XYZ file of C-alpha atoms in Angstrom:
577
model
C 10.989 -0.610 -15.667
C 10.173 -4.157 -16.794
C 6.900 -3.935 -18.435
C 4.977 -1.286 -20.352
C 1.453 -1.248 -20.063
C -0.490 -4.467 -21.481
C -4.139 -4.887 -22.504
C -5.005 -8.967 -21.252
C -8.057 -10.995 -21.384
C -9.260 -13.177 -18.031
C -7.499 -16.506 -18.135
C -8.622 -19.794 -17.015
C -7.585 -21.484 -14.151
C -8.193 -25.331 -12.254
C -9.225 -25.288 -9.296
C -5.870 -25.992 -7.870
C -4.496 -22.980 -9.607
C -7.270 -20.845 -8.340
C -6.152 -21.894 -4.754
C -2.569 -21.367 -5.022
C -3.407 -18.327 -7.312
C -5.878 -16.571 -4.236
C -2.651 -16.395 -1.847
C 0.222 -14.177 -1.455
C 3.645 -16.737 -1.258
C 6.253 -16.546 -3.288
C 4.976 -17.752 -6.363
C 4.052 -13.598 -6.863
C 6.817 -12.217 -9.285
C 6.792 -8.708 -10.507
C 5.007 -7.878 -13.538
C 6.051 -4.699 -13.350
C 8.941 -2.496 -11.451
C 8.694 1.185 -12.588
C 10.654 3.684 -11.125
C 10.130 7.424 -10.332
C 13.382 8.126 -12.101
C 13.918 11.873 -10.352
C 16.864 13.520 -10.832
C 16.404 14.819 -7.109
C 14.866 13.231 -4.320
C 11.762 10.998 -5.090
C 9.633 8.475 -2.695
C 5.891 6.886 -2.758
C 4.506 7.597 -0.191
C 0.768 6.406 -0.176
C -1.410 3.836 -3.154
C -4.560 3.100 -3.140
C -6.779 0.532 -5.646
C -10.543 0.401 -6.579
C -12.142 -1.137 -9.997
C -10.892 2.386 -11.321
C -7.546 1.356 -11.407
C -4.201 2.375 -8.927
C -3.585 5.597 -7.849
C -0.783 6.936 -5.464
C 0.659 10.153 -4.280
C 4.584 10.753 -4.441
C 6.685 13.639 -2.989
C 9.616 15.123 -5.560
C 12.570 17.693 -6.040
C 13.834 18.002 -9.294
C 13.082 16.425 -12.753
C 10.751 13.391 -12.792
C 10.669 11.579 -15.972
C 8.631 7.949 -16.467
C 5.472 6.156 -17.621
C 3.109 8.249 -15.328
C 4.967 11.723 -16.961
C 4.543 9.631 -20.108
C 8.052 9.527 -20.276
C 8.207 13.433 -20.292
C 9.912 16.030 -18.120
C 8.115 17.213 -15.391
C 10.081 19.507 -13.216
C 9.332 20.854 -9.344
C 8.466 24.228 -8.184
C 10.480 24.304 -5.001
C 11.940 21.952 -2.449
C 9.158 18.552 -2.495
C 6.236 19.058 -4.634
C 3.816 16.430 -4.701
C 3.350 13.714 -7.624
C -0.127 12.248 -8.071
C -0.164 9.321 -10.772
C -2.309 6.523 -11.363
C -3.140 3.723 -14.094
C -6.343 3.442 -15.010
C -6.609 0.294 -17.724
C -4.114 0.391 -20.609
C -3.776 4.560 -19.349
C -0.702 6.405 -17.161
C -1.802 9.439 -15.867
C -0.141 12.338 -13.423
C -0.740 15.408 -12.003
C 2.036 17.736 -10.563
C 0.865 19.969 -7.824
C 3.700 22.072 -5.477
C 4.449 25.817 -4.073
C 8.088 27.066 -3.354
C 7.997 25.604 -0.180
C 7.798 21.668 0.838
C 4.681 19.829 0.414
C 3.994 16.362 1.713
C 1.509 13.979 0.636
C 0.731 10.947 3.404
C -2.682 9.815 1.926
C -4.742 9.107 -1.229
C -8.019 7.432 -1.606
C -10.460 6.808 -4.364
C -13.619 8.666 -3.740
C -15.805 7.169 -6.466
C -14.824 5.696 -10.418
C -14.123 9.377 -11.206
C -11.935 10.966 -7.980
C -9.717 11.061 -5.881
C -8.763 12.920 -2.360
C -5.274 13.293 -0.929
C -4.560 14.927 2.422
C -1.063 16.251 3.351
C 1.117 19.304 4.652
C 2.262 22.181 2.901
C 4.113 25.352 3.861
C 3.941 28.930 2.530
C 1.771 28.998 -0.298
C 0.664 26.500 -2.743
C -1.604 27.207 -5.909
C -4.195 23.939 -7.054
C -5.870 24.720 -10.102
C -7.471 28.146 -10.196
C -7.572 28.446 -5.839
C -4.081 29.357 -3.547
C -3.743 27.737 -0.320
C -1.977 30.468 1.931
C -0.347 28.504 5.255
C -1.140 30.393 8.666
C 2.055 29.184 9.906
C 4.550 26.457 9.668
C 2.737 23.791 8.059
C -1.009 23.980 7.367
C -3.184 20.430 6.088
C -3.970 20.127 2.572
C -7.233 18.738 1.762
C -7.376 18.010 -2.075
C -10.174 16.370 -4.307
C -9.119 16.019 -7.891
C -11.169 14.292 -10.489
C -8.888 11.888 -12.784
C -11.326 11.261 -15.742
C -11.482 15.324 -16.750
C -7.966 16.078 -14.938
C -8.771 18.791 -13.082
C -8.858 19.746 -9.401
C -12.652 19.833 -7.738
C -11.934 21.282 -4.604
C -8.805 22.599 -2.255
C -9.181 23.281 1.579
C -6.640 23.948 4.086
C -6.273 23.761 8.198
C -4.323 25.229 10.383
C -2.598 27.660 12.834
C 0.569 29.475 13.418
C 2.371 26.502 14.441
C 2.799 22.883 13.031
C -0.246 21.344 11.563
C 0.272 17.976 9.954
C -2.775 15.882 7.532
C -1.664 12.375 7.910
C -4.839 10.265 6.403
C -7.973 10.364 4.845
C -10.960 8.536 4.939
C -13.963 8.338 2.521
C -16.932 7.979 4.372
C -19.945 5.904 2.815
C -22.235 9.193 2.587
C -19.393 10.710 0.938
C -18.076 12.874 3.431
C -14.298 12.984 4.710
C -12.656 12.788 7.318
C -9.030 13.896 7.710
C -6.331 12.763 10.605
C -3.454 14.365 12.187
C -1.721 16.984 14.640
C -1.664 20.145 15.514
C 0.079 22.584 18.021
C -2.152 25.287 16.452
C -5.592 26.769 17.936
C -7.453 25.268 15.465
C -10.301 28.070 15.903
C -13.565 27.576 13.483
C -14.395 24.382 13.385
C -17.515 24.267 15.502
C -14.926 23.892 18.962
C -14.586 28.069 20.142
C -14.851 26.857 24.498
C -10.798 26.921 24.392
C -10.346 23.598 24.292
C -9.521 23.349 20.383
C -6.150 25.213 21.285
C -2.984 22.768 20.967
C -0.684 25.827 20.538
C 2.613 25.323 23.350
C 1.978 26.215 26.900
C 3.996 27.443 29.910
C 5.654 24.813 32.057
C 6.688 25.051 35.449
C 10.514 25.772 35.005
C 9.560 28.554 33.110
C 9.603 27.352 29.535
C 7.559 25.677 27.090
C 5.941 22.842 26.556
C 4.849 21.613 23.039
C 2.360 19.326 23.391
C 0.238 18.111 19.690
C -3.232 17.290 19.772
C -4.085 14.406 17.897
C -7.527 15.611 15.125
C -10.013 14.488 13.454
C -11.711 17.075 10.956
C -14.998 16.020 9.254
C -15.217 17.599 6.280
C -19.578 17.031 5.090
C -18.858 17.995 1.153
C -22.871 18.525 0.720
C -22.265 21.880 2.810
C -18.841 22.251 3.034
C -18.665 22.547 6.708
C -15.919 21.069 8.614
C -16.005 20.027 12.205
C -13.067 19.358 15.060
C -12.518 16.270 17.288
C -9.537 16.483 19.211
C -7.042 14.201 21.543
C -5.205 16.186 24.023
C -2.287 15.186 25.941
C 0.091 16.691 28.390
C 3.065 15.894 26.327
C 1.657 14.727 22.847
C -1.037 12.707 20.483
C -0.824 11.720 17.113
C -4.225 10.288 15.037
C -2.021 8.416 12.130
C -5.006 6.118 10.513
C -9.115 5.888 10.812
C -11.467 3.295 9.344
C -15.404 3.330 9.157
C -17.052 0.543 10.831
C -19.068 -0.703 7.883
C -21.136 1.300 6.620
C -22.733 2.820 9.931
C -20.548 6.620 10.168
C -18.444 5.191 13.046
C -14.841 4.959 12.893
C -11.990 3.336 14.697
C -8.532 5.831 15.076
C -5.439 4.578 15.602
C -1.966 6.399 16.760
C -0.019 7.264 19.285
C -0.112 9.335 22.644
C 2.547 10.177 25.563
C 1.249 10.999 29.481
C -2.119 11.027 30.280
C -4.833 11.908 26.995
C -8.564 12.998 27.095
C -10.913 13.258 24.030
C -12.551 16.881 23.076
C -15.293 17.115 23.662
C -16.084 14.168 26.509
C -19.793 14.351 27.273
C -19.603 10.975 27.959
C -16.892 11.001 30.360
C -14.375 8.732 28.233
C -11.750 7.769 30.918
C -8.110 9.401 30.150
C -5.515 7.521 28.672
C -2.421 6.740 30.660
C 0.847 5.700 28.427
C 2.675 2.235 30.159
C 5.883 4.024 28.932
C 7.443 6.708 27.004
C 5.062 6.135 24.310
C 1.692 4.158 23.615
C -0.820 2.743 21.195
C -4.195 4.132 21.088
C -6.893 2.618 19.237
C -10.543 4.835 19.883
C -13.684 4.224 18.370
C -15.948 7.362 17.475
C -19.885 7.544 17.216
C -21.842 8.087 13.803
C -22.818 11.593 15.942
C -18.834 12.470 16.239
C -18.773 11.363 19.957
C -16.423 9.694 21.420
C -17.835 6.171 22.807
C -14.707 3.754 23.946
C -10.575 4.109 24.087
C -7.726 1.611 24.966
C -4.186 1.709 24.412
C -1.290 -0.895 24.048
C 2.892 -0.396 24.763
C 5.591 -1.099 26.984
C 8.249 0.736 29.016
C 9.444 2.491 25.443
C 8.466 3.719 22.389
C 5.444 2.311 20.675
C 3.461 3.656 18.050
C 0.667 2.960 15.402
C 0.734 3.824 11.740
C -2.179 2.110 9.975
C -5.318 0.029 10.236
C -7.400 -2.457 8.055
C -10.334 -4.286 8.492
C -9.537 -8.541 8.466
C -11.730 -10.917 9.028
C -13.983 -10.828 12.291
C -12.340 -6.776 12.862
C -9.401 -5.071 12.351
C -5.923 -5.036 12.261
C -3.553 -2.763 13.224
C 0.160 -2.091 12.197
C 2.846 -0.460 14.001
C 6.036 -1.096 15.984
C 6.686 -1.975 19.470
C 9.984 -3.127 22.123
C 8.544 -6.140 23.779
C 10.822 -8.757 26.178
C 9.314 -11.623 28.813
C 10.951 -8.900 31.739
C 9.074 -6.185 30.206
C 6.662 -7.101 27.796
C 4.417 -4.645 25.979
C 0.464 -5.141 26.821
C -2.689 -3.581 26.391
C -4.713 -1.902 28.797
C -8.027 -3.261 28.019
C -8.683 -6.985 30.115
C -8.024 -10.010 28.220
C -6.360 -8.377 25.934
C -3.232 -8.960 23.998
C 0.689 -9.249 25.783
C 3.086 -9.202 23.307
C 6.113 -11.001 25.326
C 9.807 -11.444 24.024
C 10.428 -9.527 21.037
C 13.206 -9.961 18.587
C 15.339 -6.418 19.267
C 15.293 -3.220 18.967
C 11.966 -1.795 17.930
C 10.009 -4.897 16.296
C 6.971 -4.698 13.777
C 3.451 -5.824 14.896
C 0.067 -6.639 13.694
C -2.588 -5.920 16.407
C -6.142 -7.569 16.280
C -9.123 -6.066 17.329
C -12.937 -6.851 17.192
C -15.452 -4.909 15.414
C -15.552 -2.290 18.517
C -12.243 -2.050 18.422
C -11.231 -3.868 21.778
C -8.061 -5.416 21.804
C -8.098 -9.477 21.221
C -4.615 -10.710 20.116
C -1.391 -9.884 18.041
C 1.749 -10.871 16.469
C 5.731 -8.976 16.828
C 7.818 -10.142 14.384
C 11.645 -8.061 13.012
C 15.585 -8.042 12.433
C 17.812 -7.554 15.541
C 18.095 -4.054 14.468
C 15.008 -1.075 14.341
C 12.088 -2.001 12.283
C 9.129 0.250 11.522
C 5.444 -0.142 9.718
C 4.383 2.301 7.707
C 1.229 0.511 6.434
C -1.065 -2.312 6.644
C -3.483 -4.115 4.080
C -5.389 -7.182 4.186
C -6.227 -9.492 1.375
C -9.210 -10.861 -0.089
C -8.172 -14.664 1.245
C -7.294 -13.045 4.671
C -3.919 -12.668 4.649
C -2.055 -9.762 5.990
C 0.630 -7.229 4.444
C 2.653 -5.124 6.044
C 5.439 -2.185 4.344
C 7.976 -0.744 6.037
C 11.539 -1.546 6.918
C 13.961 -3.197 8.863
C 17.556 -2.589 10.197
C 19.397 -5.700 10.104
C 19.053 -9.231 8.547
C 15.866 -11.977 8.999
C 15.036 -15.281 7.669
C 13.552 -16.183 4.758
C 10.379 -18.272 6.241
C 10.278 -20.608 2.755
C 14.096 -20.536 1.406
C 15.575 -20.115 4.987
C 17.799 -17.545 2.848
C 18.836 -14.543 4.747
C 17.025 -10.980 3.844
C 18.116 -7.522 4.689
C 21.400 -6.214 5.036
C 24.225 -7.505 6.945
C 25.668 -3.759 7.061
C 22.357 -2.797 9.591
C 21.163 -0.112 6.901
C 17.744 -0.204 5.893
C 16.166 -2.499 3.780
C 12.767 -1.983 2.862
C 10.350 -5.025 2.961
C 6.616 -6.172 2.609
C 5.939 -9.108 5.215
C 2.943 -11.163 4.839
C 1.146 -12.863 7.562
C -1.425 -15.990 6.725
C -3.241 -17.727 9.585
C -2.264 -21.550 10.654
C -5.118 -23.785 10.647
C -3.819 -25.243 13.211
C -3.068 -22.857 16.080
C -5.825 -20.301 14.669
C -2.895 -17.662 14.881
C -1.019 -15.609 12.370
C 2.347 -16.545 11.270
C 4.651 -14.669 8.617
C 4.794 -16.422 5.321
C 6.290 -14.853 3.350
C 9.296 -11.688 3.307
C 9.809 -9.743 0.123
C 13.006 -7.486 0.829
C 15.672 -5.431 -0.809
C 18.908 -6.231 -0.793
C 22.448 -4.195 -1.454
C 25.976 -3.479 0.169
C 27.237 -0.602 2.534
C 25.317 1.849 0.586
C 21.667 0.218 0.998
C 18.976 2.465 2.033
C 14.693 1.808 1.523
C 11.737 1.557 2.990
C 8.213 0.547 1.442
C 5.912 3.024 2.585
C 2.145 1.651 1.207
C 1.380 -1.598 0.223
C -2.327 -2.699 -1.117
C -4.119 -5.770 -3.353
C -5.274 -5.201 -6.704
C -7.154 -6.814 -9.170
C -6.713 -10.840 -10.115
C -4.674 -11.285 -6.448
C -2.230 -8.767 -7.789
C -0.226 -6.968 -4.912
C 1.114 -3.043 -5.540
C 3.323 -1.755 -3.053
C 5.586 1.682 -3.014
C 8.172 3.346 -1.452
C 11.756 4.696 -1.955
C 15.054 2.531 -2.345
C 19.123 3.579 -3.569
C 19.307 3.480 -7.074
C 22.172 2.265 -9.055
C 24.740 -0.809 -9.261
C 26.206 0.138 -5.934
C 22.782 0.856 -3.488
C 19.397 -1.556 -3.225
C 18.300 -4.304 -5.245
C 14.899 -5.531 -5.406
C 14.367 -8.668 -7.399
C 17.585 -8.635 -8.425
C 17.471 -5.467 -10.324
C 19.139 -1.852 -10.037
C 16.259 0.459 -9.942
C 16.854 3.716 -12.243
C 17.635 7.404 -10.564
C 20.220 9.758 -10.150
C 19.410 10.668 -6.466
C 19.976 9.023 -3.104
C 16.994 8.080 -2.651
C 14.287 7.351 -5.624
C 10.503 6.033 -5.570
C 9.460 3.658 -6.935
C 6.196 0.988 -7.670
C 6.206 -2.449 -7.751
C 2.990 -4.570 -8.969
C 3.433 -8.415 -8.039
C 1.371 -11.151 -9.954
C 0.841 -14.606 -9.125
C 3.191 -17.154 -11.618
C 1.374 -20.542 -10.743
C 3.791 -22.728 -12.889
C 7.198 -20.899 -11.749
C 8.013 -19.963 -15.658
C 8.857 -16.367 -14.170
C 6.173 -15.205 -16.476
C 3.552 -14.081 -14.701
C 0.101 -15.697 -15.091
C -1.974 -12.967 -16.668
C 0.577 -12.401 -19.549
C 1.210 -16.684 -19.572
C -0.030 -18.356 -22.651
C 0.382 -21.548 -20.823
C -0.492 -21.190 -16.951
C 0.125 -25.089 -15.461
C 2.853 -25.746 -17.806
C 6.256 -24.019 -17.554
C 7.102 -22.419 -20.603
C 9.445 -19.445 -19.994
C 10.080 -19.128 -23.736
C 6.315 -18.843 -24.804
C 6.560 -20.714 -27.588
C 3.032 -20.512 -29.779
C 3.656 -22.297 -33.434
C 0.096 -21.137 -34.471
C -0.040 -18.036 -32.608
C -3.747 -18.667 -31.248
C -2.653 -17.548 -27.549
C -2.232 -20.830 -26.189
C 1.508 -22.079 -25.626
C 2.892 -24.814 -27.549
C 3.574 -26.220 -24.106
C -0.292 -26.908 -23.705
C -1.204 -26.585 -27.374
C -3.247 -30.140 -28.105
C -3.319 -29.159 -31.747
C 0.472 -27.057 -32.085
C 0.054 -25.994 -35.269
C -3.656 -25.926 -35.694
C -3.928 -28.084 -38.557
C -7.272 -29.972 -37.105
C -5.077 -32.987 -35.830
C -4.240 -33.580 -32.582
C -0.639 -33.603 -31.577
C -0.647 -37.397 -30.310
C -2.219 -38.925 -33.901
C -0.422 -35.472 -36.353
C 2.505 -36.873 -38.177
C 3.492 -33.302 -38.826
C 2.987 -31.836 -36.314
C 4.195 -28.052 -37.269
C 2.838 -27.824 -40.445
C 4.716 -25.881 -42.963
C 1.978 -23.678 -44.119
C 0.338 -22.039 -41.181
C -2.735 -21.883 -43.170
C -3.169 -25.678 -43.437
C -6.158 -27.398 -42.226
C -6.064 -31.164 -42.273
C -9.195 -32.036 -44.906
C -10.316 -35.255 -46.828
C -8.591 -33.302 -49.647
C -5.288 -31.523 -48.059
C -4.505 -34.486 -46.557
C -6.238 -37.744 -47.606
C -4.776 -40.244 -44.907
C -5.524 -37.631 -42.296
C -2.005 -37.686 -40.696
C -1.485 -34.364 -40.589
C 0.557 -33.567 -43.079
C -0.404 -31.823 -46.071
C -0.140 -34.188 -49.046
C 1.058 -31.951 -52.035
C 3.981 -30.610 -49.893
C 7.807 -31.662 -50.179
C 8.194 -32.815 -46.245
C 5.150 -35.393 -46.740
C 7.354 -37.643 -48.745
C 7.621 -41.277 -46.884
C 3.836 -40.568 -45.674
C 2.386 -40.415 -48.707
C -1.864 -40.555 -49.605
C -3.885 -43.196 -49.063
């Protein structure tokens, strides 16, 4: 942990410091690194940020104790219980929430100033606040809604089947509604689908077995009448919905995932063409109607494995994040005309950013990774347009500004946030800038959300080895006792490269790592034109720390008006006029 929390008042900037202080480089140094500190397993999963404050959701075994606990004990009920903790101005909150079983958060969003909603799995049973959540099978989806000012939970809902059933994101809909992503291999019976086509549970194949095949969902979820309604994505082998966005303001949304074979959208009144996968797997990005049908689908991938985690809105549409393997002999491309071929990629599995328009069709994109396997768990855009992806790669890149080398040489995982800021002069997106932990033999991470703040500030989350002998990120062991331990990072923008941050710097164009402040009036000696606040300037004060911090230079305290007062000892030589 670096900081603890801090009350600060706006600062001033020059224009050229408001420039260099709207982008994300490497000027952004951590204000604050605060780890999970589990005694068991402990990882970030999913952040989120409105004028409220941050919140995020964590999963946990064993004895969390930090600055959201308020550095108490809070222990687990059973194997992963979930962890949701926020800040909210000078204020840590968190709120435990976990059966005997496993539960998995993989979203959180702010609904409005006062809540939150989290979607996730669970198994067994789970109890959240005075309702229990019974599973119908192996996992069911969690749909929570707690409210953070009177800490307390406002509603609990759960989906599901007798098979797998997996909540992997959450979106708050201007009206207020939700809307909740996933997969199922359930018969997801109830919600307003009862023709047979809402069942995803495993069918019988031609050699005689069985063939699991998940259905990619969405559930809409209207909380004026709590009635929930199915939208489904079959396949003949499987579909995942990972990530959905409105469109505005007008109740459409754009879905992202993945899908294997040939797919089909329940229910198709409009006669949506299938999707056919180029490979193993493929990208899908759909767009649904404000009236929950389905109005246009395309898909991107190669001869292997793609797949899409995320999507943000950027400037002129969306972006999407994911991974892809790309080469000139087989490149990956998407299916949609004009659209975007990725060409010669840099190994394994390689990070991308894809672009879209409003309507979601396909324009452009950018692969960029390590030799080894690298994966996207999230993207975020910026308010000056950049781009941020978290996830992690499996071997070593280049530092685009130091030309250092990143990663780890050992091909373990390193986790990393990549930013990509357009060229002016080729109109595309290039990276800019790598933020990534480091560590021997023993390295293991992987930044799992990653999303702007107030003042350009960046947060981003995830899970890294703690310890002297695992990950380092800024040059600092991160506190645990487990394998693997989550932890937050907030990054602020340091325009003068004093390593202090600009929102805690009493003297912002100046470097003044030291913070030196004679007179204590918040401004730094360093840029102090009157140091010791005596009335004289610093070019005409004779004295210019004074010995009496009281002092003010008067006809009478100091008659010759050189800054020194006259009756003291260390005014001899000066003297009064």
């Amino acid at each position: 942990m670096l900081l603890s929390t801090l009350s600060v008042d706006s600062v001033y900037l020059t224009d050229e410091a408001k420039s260099k202080h709207f982008e994300v480089t490497s000027g952004h140094i951590p204000q604050e690194i605060i780890s999970l500190n589990s005694t068991g397993y402990s990882n970030i999963i999913s952040l989120d940020y409105s004028s409220a404050g941050i919140v995020g959701c964590a999963i946990y075994n064993g004895t969390l104790n930090n600055l959201f606990t308020n550095n108490t004990d809070v222990s687990s009920n059973g194997d992963w219980d979930i962890l949701l903790f926020g800040q909210s101005g000078p204020d840590y909150w968190s709120e435990s929430v976990g059966g005997v079983d496993k539960e998995v958060c993989y979203d959180v969003e702010w609904v409005d100033e006062y809540s939150v909603v989290l979607t996730g799995t669970f198994k067994a049973s789970m109890t959240v606040g005075s309702n229990l959540l019974v599973s119908q099978g192996q996992e069911d989806v969690m749909l929570l809604h707690f409210d953070v000012a009177n800490e307390s939970w406002l509603n609990s809902l759960a989906y599901g089947g007798i098979n797998r059933d997996q909540g992997f994101s959450v979106t708050v809909m201007n009206d207020g509604d939700f809307v909740v992503s996933g997969s199922s291999l359930s018969n997801l019976t109830g919600l307003g689908i009862e023709d047979g086509s809402q069942d995803c549970s495993p069918f019988a194949n031609s050699n005689g077995g069985m063939t699991s095949a998940d259905c990619g969902f969405l559930i809409y979820y209207t909380t004026t009448t709590n009635v929930s309604t199915l939208r489904l994505i079959k396949s003949n082998s499987s579909s995942l919905i990972r990530d959905t966005i409105e469109i505005g303001t007008t109740g459409k949304l754009l879905i992202t995932g993945s899908f294997q074979g040939d797919a089909v959208v329940v229910p198709n009144p409009q006669g949506l063409p299938n999707l056919l996968s180029h490979g193993q797997r493929d990208v899908m990005v759909l767009r649904i109607g404000d009236d929950m049908e389905w109005e246009y689908s395309t898909n991107f991938g190669g001869i292997s494995n793609d797949d899409a985690y995320s999507i943000t809105q950027m400037a002129g549409g969306y972006a999407v994040g994911g991974y892809t393997t790309s080469s000139t002999e087989d490149p990956a491309f998407s299916s949609n005309s004009d659209g975007w071929i990725a060409g010669q990629g840099f190994g394994n599995l390689d990070m991308f950013v894809i672009q879209t328009n409003q309507n979601g069709v396909i324009l452009d994109g950018e692969i960029w990774g390590s030799s080894g396997r690298d994966i996207v768990s999230d993207i975020s855009s910026t308010s000056s347009g950049q781009i941020l992806l978290a996830g992690e790669i499996q071997s070593t890149v280049t530092d685009p500004v130091t030309n250092n080398t990143l990663g780890n040489q050992y091909t373990t995982d390193s986790a990393v946030i990549v930013t990509f800021s357009i060229d002016e002069q080729t109109s595309r997106y290039n990276v800019s800038n790598v933020i990534a932990t480091g560590g021997g033999s023993l390295t293991d991470g992987r930044f799992n959300s990653v999303t702007e703040g107030s003042n350009n500030d960046i947060w981003f989350g995830g899970r890294i080895t703690p310890g002297t002998t695992g990950s380092t990120l800024f040059g600092q062991n991160i506190a645990g006792t487990f394998s693997q331990v989550g932890v937050l990072v907030k990054l602020s923008t340091d325009f003068d490269s004093d390593s202090i941050v600009d929102i805690l710097d009493n003297c912002l164009e100046i470097a003044n790592s030291n913070q030196a402040d004679y007179d204590t009036d918040g401004i730094g000696d360093a840029c102090d034109d009157d140091i010791d606040n005596d009335g004289i300037d610093n070019s005409i004060d004779s004295c210019g720390y004074s010995m009496s911090l009281d002092f003010i230079s008067t006809t009478s305290s100091d008659i010759d008006g050189d800054g020194c007062e006259d009756e003291a000892e260390y005014n001899q030589g000066f003297g009064e006029d």
